[in-house]
Amino acid sequence: MNAKRIYLSNPHIGHLEQEYVAEAFATNWIAPLGPHVDAFERELAQAVGTAGAVALSSGTAAIHLALRLAGVGRGDTVFCSTLTFVASANPILYEGAVPVFIDSEPDSWNMSPAALQRAFIDAELQGRLPKAVVVVHLYGQSADMAPILELCGLYGVPVIEDAAESLGATYRQRSSGTFGRFGVYSFNGNKMITTSGGGAIVSDDLEALDKARFWSTQSREPVPHYEHTQIGFNYRMSNVAAAIGRGQLRVLEERVESRRRVYDRYFRALSRLDGIAFMPEAPYGRSTRWLTALTVDAERTGWNRSRLLEELAGRNIEARPVWKPMHLQPLFQSCSYYPHEQHRSVSDELFGSGICLPSGSDLQEEDQNRVIDAIMTLVSSVAGKRVLQ
Ligand SMILES: *Cc1c(COP(=O)(O)O)cnc(C)c1O
């Protein structure tokens, strides 16, 4: 097999990144802290419209510190979207707290307000309200924040937005990640923009952000000798990483447009096929289309998402099933789960039939055509067999 490998989501570097990194080298700011970190925090906060930001070593670290800021501790409960990457939920375990998973709703694939409401009603009856709610914005699309914020407000529970996949997305004209008490972004290599590994918390609560900054540098008290009164972490973003991030922020809008174009091409080529449905874009905002996701109805197509994954793998094309929901993970088997409807779990359906296609902002049209051809070949070969039968 000689065909060049096509990846799910590549790092995509612009022109300014090298300049900023060179400057970091020239000024010998290779040490972790430095001027690019401060500038990156300012520029990120300005880009999304919050009062401040803290740059950290990963999105996971950002979720961890946001949970600590919300006061999550041992034995507490935290509600969390079930259809997500494990990094949304792992930090709940770091703090010795217990996740309760909330299903998706079919219109956005994001947290179901109906399931959230049932979880709140039960929690109140048990006298055990959660300390925080982690809302994930899946594959670049914001969750429907209005009903979620209303419910959380009613019960007085803070919202942490896991916007790792949705930097550049909007909800009612405002940036995804700026509605909860804290918003979290990731700059991992496969995300909308990258610092070659990094993350951030954004918020309007500058005092809380200062606390996170303090915790992220081992909670060193501001005295000459090493004085510590609180537990600390080594979670700060480095100056070199922030230099890359500053360059990447300048091209964020282009990256969103590129990924949306990738989605549009898939949609035009495949949406008329019987039994294929793309992840819907909710009318309340703009998705980044971080990954183009679709579902395959096995009965109508005669093939399923596993067969499609095989077909693509055979052509050296990387594709992935939709996230396996957290409530189905052995790691979380003892945790409670609230499906969208009493007897309907939307995330189970999406996991069973959903697939993410290569969606990088640098995906070339000819490479995307290879992906489309693979799907069309599968469609016509199965259709051919059906006619013969
Ligand atoms: C990538 C991702 C994270 C974790 O970010 P890292 O920077 O890799 O630690 C968290 N949540 C979601 C939904 C993600 O996709």
mmCIF file of C-alpha atoms and ligand atoms in Angstrom:
data_model
loop_
_atom_site.group_PDB
_atom_site.id
_atom_site.type_symbol
_atom_site.label_atom_id
_atom_site.label_comp_id
_atom_site.label_asym_id
_atom_site.label_seq_id
_atom_site.Cartn_x
_atom_site.Cartn_y
_atom_site.Cartn_z
ATOM 1 C CA MET A 1 0.000 0.000 0.000
ATOM 2 C CA ASN A 2 1.753 3.142 -1.205
ATOM 3 C CA ALA A 3 -0.912 5.765 -0.782
ATOM 4 C CA LYS A 4 0.210 8.627 1.468
ATOM 5 C CA ARG A 5 -1.344 8.450 4.936
ATOM 6 C CA ILE A 6 -4.228 10.841 5.528
ATOM 7 C CA TYR A 7 -4.573 11.860 9.166
ATOM 8 C CA LEU A 8 -7.670 12.675 11.177
ATOM 9 C CA SER A 9 -6.459 16.102 12.327
ATOM 10 C CA ASN A 10 -2.987 17.522 11.782
ATOM 11 C CA PRO A 11 -1.110 20.365 13.452
ATOM 12 C CA HIS A 12 -1.186 23.260 10.952
ATOM 13 C CA ILE A 13 1.437 25.941 11.514
ATOM 14 C CA GLY A 14 1.200 29.431 10.019
ATOM 15 C CA HIS A 15 3.930 31.995 9.276
ATOM 16 C CA LEU A 16 4.257 33.987 12.493
ATOM 17 C CA GLU A 17 4.903 31.065 14.838
ATOM 18 C CA GLN A 18 8.559 30.666 13.829
ATOM 19 C CA GLU A 19 9.158 34.378 14.223
ATOM 20 C CA TYR A 20 7.801 34.381 17.771
ATOM 21 C CA VAL A 21 9.737 31.231 18.673
ATOM 22 C CA ALA A 22 12.916 32.722 17.204
ATOM 23 C CA GLU A 23 12.382 35.750 19.389
ATOM 24 C CA ALA A 24 12.063 33.479 22.429
ATOM 25 C CA PHE A 25 15.396 31.922 21.503
ATOM 26 C CA ALA A 26 17.071 35.264 20.754
ATOM 27 C CA THR A 27 16.113 36.644 24.144
ATOM 28 C CA ASN A 28 16.976 33.339 25.863
ATOM 29 C CA TRP A 29 13.410 33.089 27.219
ATOM 30 C CA ILE A 30 13.541 29.317 26.995
ATOM 31 C CA ALA A 31 12.911 29.124 30.729
ATOM 32 C CA PRO A 32 9.287 28.227 31.405
ATOM 33 C CA LEU A 33 7.959 31.664 32.277
ATOM 34 C CA GLY A 34 8.384 34.645 30.035
ATOM 35 C CA PRO A 35 6.812 37.507 28.112
ATOM 36 C CA HIS A 36 5.130 35.335 25.481
ATOM 37 C CA VAL A 37 3.071 33.627 28.196
ATOM 38 C CA ASP A 38 1.678 36.945 29.446
ATOM 39 C CA ALA A 39 1.060 38.160 25.902
ATOM 40 C CA PHE A 40 -0.624 34.894 24.894
ATOM 41 C CA GLU A 41 -2.948 35.127 27.896
ATOM 42 C CA ARG A 42 -3.900 38.709 26.994
ATOM 43 C CA GLU A 43 -4.434 37.891 23.340
ATOM 44 C CA LEU A 44 -6.475 34.753 24.056
ATOM 45 C CA ALA A 45 -8.743 36.585 26.516
ATOM 46 C CA GLN A 46 -9.215 39.352 23.960
ATOM 47 C CA ALA A 47 -9.948 36.877 21.164
ATOM 48 C CA VAL A 48 -12.751 35.168 23.082
ATOM 49 C CA GLY A 49 -13.964 38.171 25.085
ATOM 50 C CA THR A 50 -13.201 37.335 28.715
ATOM 51 C CA ALA A 51 -11.481 39.472 31.340
ATOM 52 C CA GLY A 52 -8.548 37.083 31.602
ATOM 53 C CA ALA A 53 -6.893 33.759 30.807
ATOM 54 C CA VAL A 54 -4.321 31.430 32.378
ATOM 55 C CA ALA A 55 -2.031 29.488 30.035
ATOM 56 C CA LEU A 56 -1.322 25.941 31.185
ATOM 57 C CA SER A 57 0.481 22.797 30.067
ATOM 58 C CA SER A 58 -2.649 21.008 28.802
ATOM 59 C CA GLY A 59 -6.405 21.154 28.532
ATOM 60 C CA THR A 60 -6.574 18.371 31.108
ATOM 61 C CA ALA A 61 -4.587 20.491 33.590
ATOM 62 C CA ALA A 62 -6.976 23.367 32.862
ATOM 63 C CA ILE A 63 -10.028 21.232 33.675
ATOM 64 C CA HIS A 64 -8.322 20.013 36.836
ATOM 65 C CA LEU A 65 -7.632 23.539 38.118
ATOM 66 C CA ALA A 66 -11.101 24.744 37.104
ATOM 67 C CA LEU A 67 -12.612 21.945 39.222
ATOM 68 C CA ARG A 68 -10.432 23.010 42.161
ATOM 69 C CA LEU A 69 -11.528 26.618 41.677
ATOM 70 C CA ALA A 70 -15.134 25.423 41.834
ATOM 71 C CA GLY A 71 -14.304 23.840 45.186
ATOM 72 C CA VAL A 72 -14.593 20.213 44.057
ATOM 73 C CA GLY A 73 -13.070 17.848 46.607
ATOM 74 C CA ARG A 74 -13.148 14.316 47.986
ATOM 75 C CA GLY A 75 -16.574 12.662 47.887
ATOM 76 C CA ASP A 76 -18.230 15.491 45.934
ATOM 77 C CA THR A 77 -20.351 14.817 42.862
ATOM 78 C CA VAL A 78 -19.687 16.431 39.475
ATOM 79 C CA PHE A 79 -22.089 16.178 36.514
ATOM 80 C CA CYS A 80 -20.282 15.687 33.192
ATOM 81 C CA SER A 81 -21.244 15.111 29.539
ATOM 82 C CA THR A 82 -20.900 11.423 28.738
ATOM 83 C CA LEU A 83 -20.111 11.749 25.029
ATOM 84 C CA THR A 84 -16.560 13.056 25.229
ATOM 85 C CA PHE A 85 -12.861 12.299 25.471
ATOM 86 C CA VAL A 86 -11.809 10.847 28.821
ATOM 87 C CA ALA A 87 -9.871 14.030 29.691
ATOM 88 C CA SER A 88 -13.192 15.754 30.520
ATOM 89 C CA ALA A 89 -13.765 13.295 33.365
ATOM 90 C CA ASN A 90 -10.343 12.122 34.570
ATOM 91 C CA PRO A 91 -9.647 15.318 36.565
ATOM 92 C CA ILE A 92 -12.848 14.659 38.552
ATOM 93 C CA LEU A 93 -11.146 11.482 39.758
ATOM 94 C CA TYR A 94 -7.896 13.361 40.510
ATOM 95 C CA GLU A 95 -9.828 15.252 43.169
ATOM 96 C CA GLY A 96 -11.413 12.126 44.636
ATOM 97 C CA ALA A 97 -14.829 13.272 43.411
ATOM 98 C CA VAL A 98 -17.496 11.157 41.693
ATOM 99 C CA PRO A 99 -18.729 11.851 38.156
ATOM 100 C CA VAL A 100 -22.382 11.468 37.181
ATOM 101 C CA PHE A 101 -22.738 11.259 33.411
ATOM 102 C CA ILE A 102 -25.319 13.126 31.345
ATOM 103 C CA ASP A 103 -26.460 12.003 27.885
ATOM 104 C CA SER A 104 -26.535 13.961 24.627
ATOM 105 C CA GLU A 105 -29.596 15.271 22.837
ATOM 106 C CA PRO A 106 -30.017 14.379 19.145
ATOM 107 C CA ASP A 107 -30.076 17.923 17.688
ATOM 108 C CA SER A 108 -26.556 18.969 18.691
ATOM 109 C CA TRP A 109 -25.071 15.715 20.073
ATOM 110 C CA ASN A 110 -24.282 17.771 23.194
ATOM 111 C CA MET A 111 -25.521 17.685 26.799
ATOM 112 C CA SER A 112 -29.248 16.979 26.986
ATOM 113 C CA PRO A 113 -31.048 19.570 29.139
ATOM 114 C CA ALA A 114 -33.791 16.973 29.746
ATOM 115 C CA ALA A 115 -31.305 14.466 31.178
ATOM 116 C CA LEU A 116 -29.586 17.210 33.166
ATOM 117 C CA GLN A 117 -32.899 18.205 34.705
ATOM 118 C CA ARG A 118 -33.644 14.643 35.836
ATOM 119 C CA ALA A 119 -30.153 14.380 37.322
ATOM 120 C CA PHE A 120 -30.701 17.615 39.280
ATOM 121 C CA ILE A 121 -34.098 16.516 40.556
ATOM 122 C CA ASP A 122 -32.655 13.226 41.845
ATOM 123 C CA ALA A 123 -29.607 14.933 43.336
ATOM 124 C CA GLU A 124 -31.780 17.383 45.226
ATOM 125 C CA LEU A 125 -34.007 14.584 46.543
ATOM 126 C CA GLN A 126 -30.871 12.796 47.757
ATOM 127 C CA GLY A 127 -29.592 16.026 49.316
ATOM 128 C CA ARG A 128 -26.459 15.706 47.207
ATOM 129 C CA LEU A 129 -26.259 18.491 44.638
ATOM 130 C CA PRO A 130 -23.142 18.444 42.431
ATOM 131 C CA LYS A 131 -20.284 20.857 43.100
ATOM 132 C CA ALA A 132 -19.926 21.617 39.366
ATOM 133 C CA VAL A 133 -21.241 20.698 35.926
ATOM 134 C CA VAL A 134 -18.710 20.022 33.136
ATOM 135 C CA VAL A 135 -20.360 20.785 29.781
ATOM 136 C CA VAL A 136 -18.494 19.561 26.694
ATOM 137 C CA HIS A 137 -18.790 21.247 23.284
ATOM 138 C CA LEU A 138 -18.466 18.280 20.983
ATOM 139 C CA TYR A 139 -16.479 18.286 17.730
ATOM 140 C CA GLY A 140 -16.514 22.084 17.647
ATOM 141 C CA GLN A 141 -20.198 22.727 18.308
ATOM 142 C CA SER A 142 -21.428 24.562 21.381
ATOM 143 C CA ALA A 143 -23.928 22.865 23.633
ATOM 144 C CA ASP A 144 -27.290 24.633 23.996
ATOM 145 C CA MET A 145 -26.103 26.803 26.871
ATOM 146 C CA ALA A 146 -29.299 28.767 27.660
ATOM 147 C CA PRO A 147 -31.337 25.904 29.191
ATOM 148 C CA ILE A 148 -28.202 24.394 30.769
ATOM 149 C CA LEU A 149 -27.233 27.689 32.431
ATOM 150 C CA GLU A 150 -30.805 28.213 33.560
ATOM 151 C CA LEU A 151 -30.927 24.813 35.272
ATOM 152 C CA CYS A 152 -27.505 25.221 36.874
ATOM 153 C CA GLY A 153 -28.438 28.727 38.013
ATOM 154 C CA LEU A 154 -31.632 27.400 39.552
ATOM 155 C CA TYR A 155 -29.647 24.947 41.665
ATOM 156 C CA GLY A 156 -26.740 27.354 42.235
ATOM 157 C CA VAL A 157 -24.141 25.068 40.666
ATOM 158 C CA PRO A 158 -21.188 26.537 38.674
ATOM 159 C CA VAL A 159 -20.622 25.528 35.042
ATOM 160 C CA ILE A 160 -17.217 24.583 33.637
ATOM 161 C CA GLU A 161 -17.165 24.549 29.844
ATOM 162 C CA ASP A 162 -14.883 21.996 28.233
ATOM 163 C CA ALA A 163 -14.334 23.956 25.024
ATOM 164 C CA ALA A 164 -11.199 21.972 24.080
ATOM 165 C CA GLU A 165 -12.675 21.272 20.638
ATOM 166 C CA SER A 166 -14.640 24.479 20.107
ATOM 167 C CA LEU A 167 -12.193 27.388 20.202
ATOM 168 C CA GLY A 168 -13.504 29.681 17.449
ATOM 169 C CA ALA A 169 -17.107 28.471 17.715
ATOM 170 C CA THR A 170 -19.961 30.746 18.737
ATOM 171 C CA TYR A 171 -23.209 30.449 20.645
ATOM 172 C CA ARG A 172 -25.634 33.320 20.012
ATOM 173 C CA GLN A 173 -22.773 35.437 18.602
ATOM 174 C CA ARG A 174 -20.501 34.943 21.610
ATOM 175 C CA SER A 175 -17.427 32.718 21.890
ATOM 176 C CA SER A 176 -17.955 29.153 23.009
ATOM 177 C CA GLY A 177 -16.248 28.726 26.384
ATOM 178 C CA THR A 178 -17.251 32.119 27.803
ATOM 179 C CA PHE A 179 -20.657 31.296 29.300
ATOM 180 C CA GLY A 180 -19.791 29.248 32.369
ATOM 181 C CA ARG A 181 -17.865 30.414 35.403
ATOM 182 C CA PHE A 182 -14.788 28.910 33.739
ATOM 183 C CA GLY A 183 -14.037 27.888 30.175
ATOM 184 C CA VAL A 184 -11.269 25.509 29.144
ATOM 185 C CA TYR A 185 -9.397 25.260 25.822
ATOM 186 C CA SER A 186 -6.826 22.745 24.594
ATOM 187 C CA PHE A 187 -3.860 23.448 22.313
ATOM 188 C CA ASN A 188 -2.945 19.828 21.763
ATOM 189 C CA GLY A 189 -1.514 19.040 18.309
ATOM 190 C CA ASN A 190 -4.832 17.820 16.908
ATOM 191 C CA LYS A 191 -7.050 20.697 18.116
ATOM 192 C CA MET A 192 -8.206 23.864 16.319
ATOM 193 C CA ILE A 193 -4.857 25.538 17.030
ATOM 194 C CA THR A 194 -1.840 24.136 18.836
ATOM 195 C CA THR A 195 1.069 25.125 21.053
ATOM 196 C CA SER A 196 2.462 21.598 20.582
ATOM 197 C CA GLY A 197 0.684 20.720 23.837
ATOM 198 C CA GLY A 198 -1.060 23.223 26.085
ATOM 199 C CA GLY A 199 -4.312 24.488 27.507
ATOM 200 C CA ALA A 200 -5.953 27.483 29.142
ATOM 201 C CA ILE A 201 -8.687 28.566 31.527
ATOM 202 C CA VAL A 202 -10.653 31.699 30.663
ATOM 203 C CA SER A 203 -12.963 33.608 32.997
ATOM 204 C CA ASP A 204 -14.145 37.035 34.075
ATOM 205 C CA ASP A 205 -13.145 36.169 37.644
ATOM 206 C CA LEU A 206 -9.583 37.527 37.719
ATOM 207 C CA GLU A 207 -9.079 36.634 41.361
ATOM 208 C CA ALA A 208 -9.853 32.984 40.619
ATOM 209 C CA LEU A 209 -7.506 33.053 37.614
ATOM 210 C CA ASP A 210 -4.710 34.399 39.846
ATOM 211 C CA LYS A 211 -5.298 31.490 42.182
ATOM 212 C CA ALA A 212 -5.039 29.018 39.282
ATOM 213 C CA ARG A 213 -1.801 30.696 38.145
ATOM 214 C CA PHE A 214 -0.434 30.342 41.676
ATOM 215 C CA TRP A 215 -1.404 26.646 41.916
ATOM 216 C CA SER A 216 0.075 25.981 38.460
ATOM 217 C CA THR A 217 3.557 27.058 39.594
ATOM 218 C CA GLN A 218 3.773 24.821 42.693
ATOM 219 C CA SER A 219 1.957 27.351 44.912
ATOM 220 C CA ARG A 220 5.169 29.198 45.690
ATOM 221 C CA GLU A 221 4.547 31.971 48.178
ATOM 222 C CA PRO A 222 6.018 35.323 47.079
ATOM 223 C CA VAL A 223 9.024 35.225 49.400
ATOM 224 C CA PRO A 224 12.720 34.637 48.580
ATOM 225 C CA HIS A 225 12.974 31.235 50.209
ATOM 226 C CA TYR A 226 10.696 28.378 49.065
ATOM 227 C CA GLU A 227 7.578 28.682 51.187
ATOM 228 C CA HIS A 228 4.433 26.570 50.640
ATOM 229 C CA THR A 229 1.133 26.598 52.454
ATOM 230 C CA GLN A 230 -0.984 24.885 49.755
ATOM 231 C CA ILE A 231 -0.687 21.919 47.425
ATOM 232 C CA GLY A 232 0.700 22.934 44.030
ATOM 233 C CA PHE A 233 1.115 21.625 40.483
ATOM 234 C CA ASN A 234 3.611 22.020 37.662
ATOM 235 C CA TYR A 235 0.997 23.042 35.115
ATOM 236 C CA ARG A 236 2.257 26.335 33.646
ATOM 237 C CA MET A 237 2.643 26.797 29.896
ATOM 238 C CA SER A 238 6.220 27.421 28.742
ATOM 239 C CA ASN A 239 7.349 30.578 27.002
ATOM 240 C CA VAL A 240 8.245 28.700 23.799
ATOM 241 C CA ALA A 241 4.831 27.014 23.674
ATOM 242 C CA ALA A 242 3.140 30.386 24.209
ATOM 243 C CA ALA A 243 5.212 31.852 21.346
ATOM 244 C CA ILE A 244 3.742 29.208 19.015
ATOM 245 C CA GLY A 245 0.281 29.904 20.445
ATOM 246 C CA ARG A 246 0.515 33.624 19.665
ATOM 247 C CA GLY A 247 1.181 32.858 16.012
ATOM 248 C CA GLN A 248 -1.612 30.292 15.944
ATOM 249 C CA LEU A 249 -4.166 32.682 17.449
ATOM 250 C CA ARG A 250 -3.650 34.981 14.466
ATOM 251 C CA VAL A 251 -4.784 32.247 12.080
ATOM 252 C CA LEU A 252 -7.628 30.850 14.215
ATOM 253 C CA GLU A 253 -10.338 32.341 12.014
ATOM 254 C CA GLU A 254 -8.719 30.867 8.883
ATOM 255 C CA ARG A 255 -8.518 27.488 10.585
ATOM 256 C CA VAL A 256 -12.223 27.565 11.407
ATOM 257 C CA GLU A 257 -13.045 28.476 7.803
ATOM 258 C CA SER A 258 -10.820 25.693 6.440
ATOM 259 C CA ARG A 259 -12.434 23.040 8.620
ATOM 260 C CA ARG A 260 -15.886 24.266 7.713
ATOM 261 C CA ARG A 261 -14.915 24.042 4.029
ATOM 262 C CA VAL A 262 -13.767 20.452 4.586
ATOM 263 C CA TYR A 263 -17.171 19.692 6.093
ATOM 264 C CA ASP A 264 -18.976 21.405 3.188
ATOM 265 C CA ARG A 265 -17.145 19.260 0.632
ATOM 266 C CA TYR A 266 -18.039 16.054 2.483
ATOM 267 C CA PHE A 267 -21.608 17.230 2.799
ATOM 268 C CA ARG A 268 -21.970 18.049 -0.897
ATOM 269 C CA ALA A 269 -20.505 14.685 -1.923
ATOM 270 C CA LEU A 270 -22.227 12.379 0.576
ATOM 271 C CA SER A 271 -25.342 13.913 2.077
ATOM 272 C CA ARG A 272 -27.676 12.527 -0.583
ATOM 273 C CA LEU A 273 -26.645 8.944 0.133
ATOM 274 C CA ASP A 274 -29.456 6.996 1.742
ATOM 275 C CA GLY A 275 -28.693 6.110 5.359
ATOM 276 C CA ILE A 276 -25.933 8.675 5.984
ATOM 277 C CA ALA A 277 -26.579 11.647 8.284
ATOM 278 C CA PHE A 278 -24.128 14.369 9.228
ATOM 279 C CA MET A 279 -23.820 15.803 12.737
ATOM 280 C CA PRO A 280 -26.379 18.627 12.636
ATOM 281 C CA GLU A 281 -25.338 22.242 13.119
ATOM 282 C CA ALA A 282 -27.691 23.804 15.648
ATOM 283 C CA PRO A 283 -29.236 27.125 14.574
ATOM 284 C CA TYR A 284 -28.000 28.979 17.681
ATOM 285 C CA GLY A 285 -24.366 29.286 16.625
ATOM 286 C CA ARG A 286 -21.405 28.478 14.421
ATOM 287 C CA SER A 287 -19.579 25.161 14.767
ATOM 288 C CA THR A 288 -15.851 24.989 14.035
ATOM 289 C CA ARG A 289 -16.465 21.547 12.500
ATOM 290 C CA TRP A 290 -13.274 20.497 14.294
ATOM 291 C CA LEU A 291 -14.061 16.998 13.060
ATOM 292 C CA THR A 292 -16.661 16.142 10.442
ATOM 293 C CA ALA A 293 -18.812 13.436 12.020
ATOM 294 C CA LEU A 294 -21.595 11.389 10.462
ATOM 295 C CA THR A 295 -23.731 8.378 11.296
ATOM 296 C CA VAL A 296 -24.320 5.286 9.192
ATOM 297 C CA ASP A 297 -27.696 3.555 9.298
ATOM 298 C CA ALA A 298 -26.636 -0.075 8.743
ATOM 299 C CA GLU A 299 -30.083 -1.234 7.678
ATOM 300 C CA ARG A 300 -30.473 1.368 4.990
ATOM 301 C CA THR A 301 -26.885 1.267 3.687
ATOM 302 C CA GLY A 302 -26.166 -2.449 3.990
ATOM 303 C CA TRP A 303 -22.864 -1.647 5.769
ATOM 304 C CA ASN A 304 -21.969 -0.191 9.133
ATOM 305 C CA ARG A 305 -19.466 2.217 10.615
ATOM 306 C CA SER A 306 -16.982 -0.627 11.365
ATOM 307 C CA ARG A 307 -17.048 -1.736 7.739
ATOM 308 C CA LEU A 308 -16.392 1.863 6.702
ATOM 309 C CA LEU A 309 -13.502 2.202 9.167
ATOM 310 C CA GLU A 310 -11.964 -0.952 7.656
ATOM 311 C CA GLU A 311 -12.383 0.350 4.133
ATOM 312 C CA LEU A 312 -10.642 3.612 5.065
ATOM 313 C CA ALA A 313 -7.878 1.899 7.062
ATOM 314 C CA GLY A 314 -7.185 -0.303 4.039
ATOM 315 C CA ARG A 315 -6.503 2.844 2.027
ATOM 316 C CA ASN A 316 -4.210 4.312 4.678
ATOM 317 C CA ILE A 317 -6.830 6.824 5.806
ATOM 318 C CA GLU A 318 -7.191 7.552 9.523
ATOM 319 C CA ALA A 319 -10.792 7.766 10.759
ATOM 320 C CA ARG A 320 -12.265 7.107 14.189
ATOM 321 C CA PRO A 321 -15.527 6.036 15.764
ATOM 322 C CA VAL A 322 -17.379 8.759 17.643
ATOM 323 C CA TRP A 323 -16.123 8.921 21.265
ATOM 324 C CA LYS A 324 -17.069 5.907 23.336
ATOM 325 C CA PRO A 325 -19.326 7.413 26.023
ATOM 326 C CA MET A 326 -17.901 7.623 29.546
ATOM 327 C CA HIS A 327 -20.778 5.665 31.086
ATOM 328 C CA LEU A 328 -19.741 2.682 28.918
ATOM 329 C CA GLN A 329 -16.091 2.827 30.017
ATOM 330 C CA PRO A 330 -14.888 0.170 32.481
ATOM 331 C CA LEU A 331 -13.140 3.001 34.376
ATOM 332 C CA PHE A 332 -16.511 4.548 35.227
ATOM 333 C CA GLN A 333 -18.696 1.442 35.505
ATOM 334 C CA SER A 334 -19.855 2.301 39.024
ATOM 335 C CA CYS A 335 -20.983 5.844 38.077
ATOM 336 C CA SER A 336 -24.599 6.955 37.602
ATOM 337 C CA TYR A 337 -25.884 7.893 34.173
ATOM 338 C CA TYR A 338 -28.887 9.901 32.958
ATOM 339 C CA PRO A 339 -30.024 9.128 29.385
ATOM 340 C CA HIS A 340 -31.842 11.677 27.224
ATOM 341 C CA GLU A 341 -35.121 9.824 27.608
ATOM 342 C CA GLN A 342 -35.980 7.220 30.225
ATOM 343 C CA HIS A 343 -35.446 4.411 27.686
ATOM 344 C CA ARG A 344 -33.334 6.070 25.030
ATOM 345 C CA SER A 345 -29.607 6.740 25.270
ATOM 346 C CA VAL A 346 -28.603 9.037 22.388
ATOM 347 C CA SER A 347 -24.854 8.706 23.053
ATOM 348 C CA ASP A 348 -25.104 4.905 22.798
ATOM 349 C CA GLU A 349 -26.747 5.299 19.390
ATOM 350 C CA LEU A 350 -24.120 7.790 18.220
ATOM 351 C CA PHE A 351 -21.260 5.586 19.384
ATOM 352 C CA GLY A 352 -22.783 2.604 17.583
ATOM 353 C CA SER A 353 -23.223 4.355 14.261
ATOM 354 C CA GLY A 354 -20.965 7.428 14.266
ATOM 355 C CA ILE A 355 -17.614 8.033 12.607
ATOM 356 C CA CYS A 356 -15.225 11.011 12.348
ATOM 357 C CA LEU A 357 -13.581 11.634 8.979
ATOM 358 C CA PRO A 358 -10.205 13.275 8.301
ATOM 359 C CA SER A 359 -10.879 16.973 8.888
ATOM 360 C CA GLY A 360 -7.551 18.801 9.222
ATOM 361 C CA SER A 361 -7.456 22.460 8.213
ATOM 362 C CA ASP A 362 -4.565 21.514 5.877
ATOM 363 C CA LEU A 363 -6.396 18.589 4.259
ATOM 364 C CA GLN A 364 -5.780 18.830 0.504
ATOM 365 C CA GLU A 365 -8.726 18.521 -1.857
ATOM 366 C CA GLU A 366 -7.167 15.543 -3.671
ATOM 367 C CA ASP A 367 -6.713 13.748 -0.335
ATOM 368 C CA GLN A 368 -10.262 14.482 0.673
ATOM 369 C CA ASN A 369 -11.366 13.060 -2.681
ATOM 370 C CA ARG A 370 -9.642 9.797 -1.737
ATOM 371 C CA VAL A 371 -11.781 9.635 1.404
ATOM 372 C CA ILE A 372 -14.940 10.381 -0.567
ATOM 373 C CA ASP A 373 -14.020 7.811 -3.241
ATOM 374 C CA ALA A 374 -13.547 5.147 -0.577
ATOM 375 C CA ILE A 375 -17.042 5.773 0.734
ATOM 376 C CA MET A 376 -18.585 5.856 -2.736
ATOM 377 C CA THR A 377 -16.859 2.583 -3.640
ATOM 378 C CA LEU A 378 -18.259 0.938 -0.540
ATOM 379 C CA VAL A 379 -21.719 2.273 -1.352
ATOM 380 C CA SER A 380 -21.699 1.016 -4.934
ATOM 381 C CA SER A 381 -20.155 -2.386 -4.156
ATOM 382 C CA VAL A 382 -22.803 -3.108 -1.531
ATOM 383 C CA ALA A 383 -25.559 -1.725 -3.766
ATOM 384 C CA GLY A 384 -24.289 -3.951 -6.598
ATOM 385 C CA LYS A 385 -24.474 -7.056 -4.415
ATOM 386 C CA ARG A 386 -27.970 -6.131 -3.339
ATOM 387 C CA VAL A 387 -29.129 -5.927 -6.948
ATOM 388 C CA LEU A 388 -27.562 -9.325 -7.728
ATOM 389 C CA GLN A 389 -29.251 -11.036 -4.817
HETATM 390 C C1 LIG B 1 -8.433 17.232 23.787
HETATM 391 C C2 LIG B 1 -9.505 17.284 24.770
HETATM 392 C C3 LIG B 1 -9.232 17.503 26.134
HETATM 393 C C4 LIG B 1 -7.848 17.478 26.716
HETATM 394 O O1 LIG B 1 -6.955 18.403 26.249
HETATM 395 P P1 LIG B 1 -5.385 18.103 26.370
HETATM 396 O O2 LIG B 1 -4.781 19.418 26.001
HETATM 397 O O3 LIG B 1 -5.060 17.019 25.390
HETATM 398 O O4 LIG B 1 -5.081 17.714 27.768
HETATM 399 C C5 LIG B 1 -10.304 17.631 27.007
HETATM 400 N N1 LIG B 1 -11.573 17.531 26.575
HETATM 401 C C6 LIG B 1 -11.874 17.313 25.293
HETATM 402 C C7 LIG B 1 -13.319 17.235 24.899
HETATM 403 C C8 LIG B 1 -10.861 17.155 24.342
HETATM 404 O O5 LIG B 1 -11.189 16.901 23.062
#
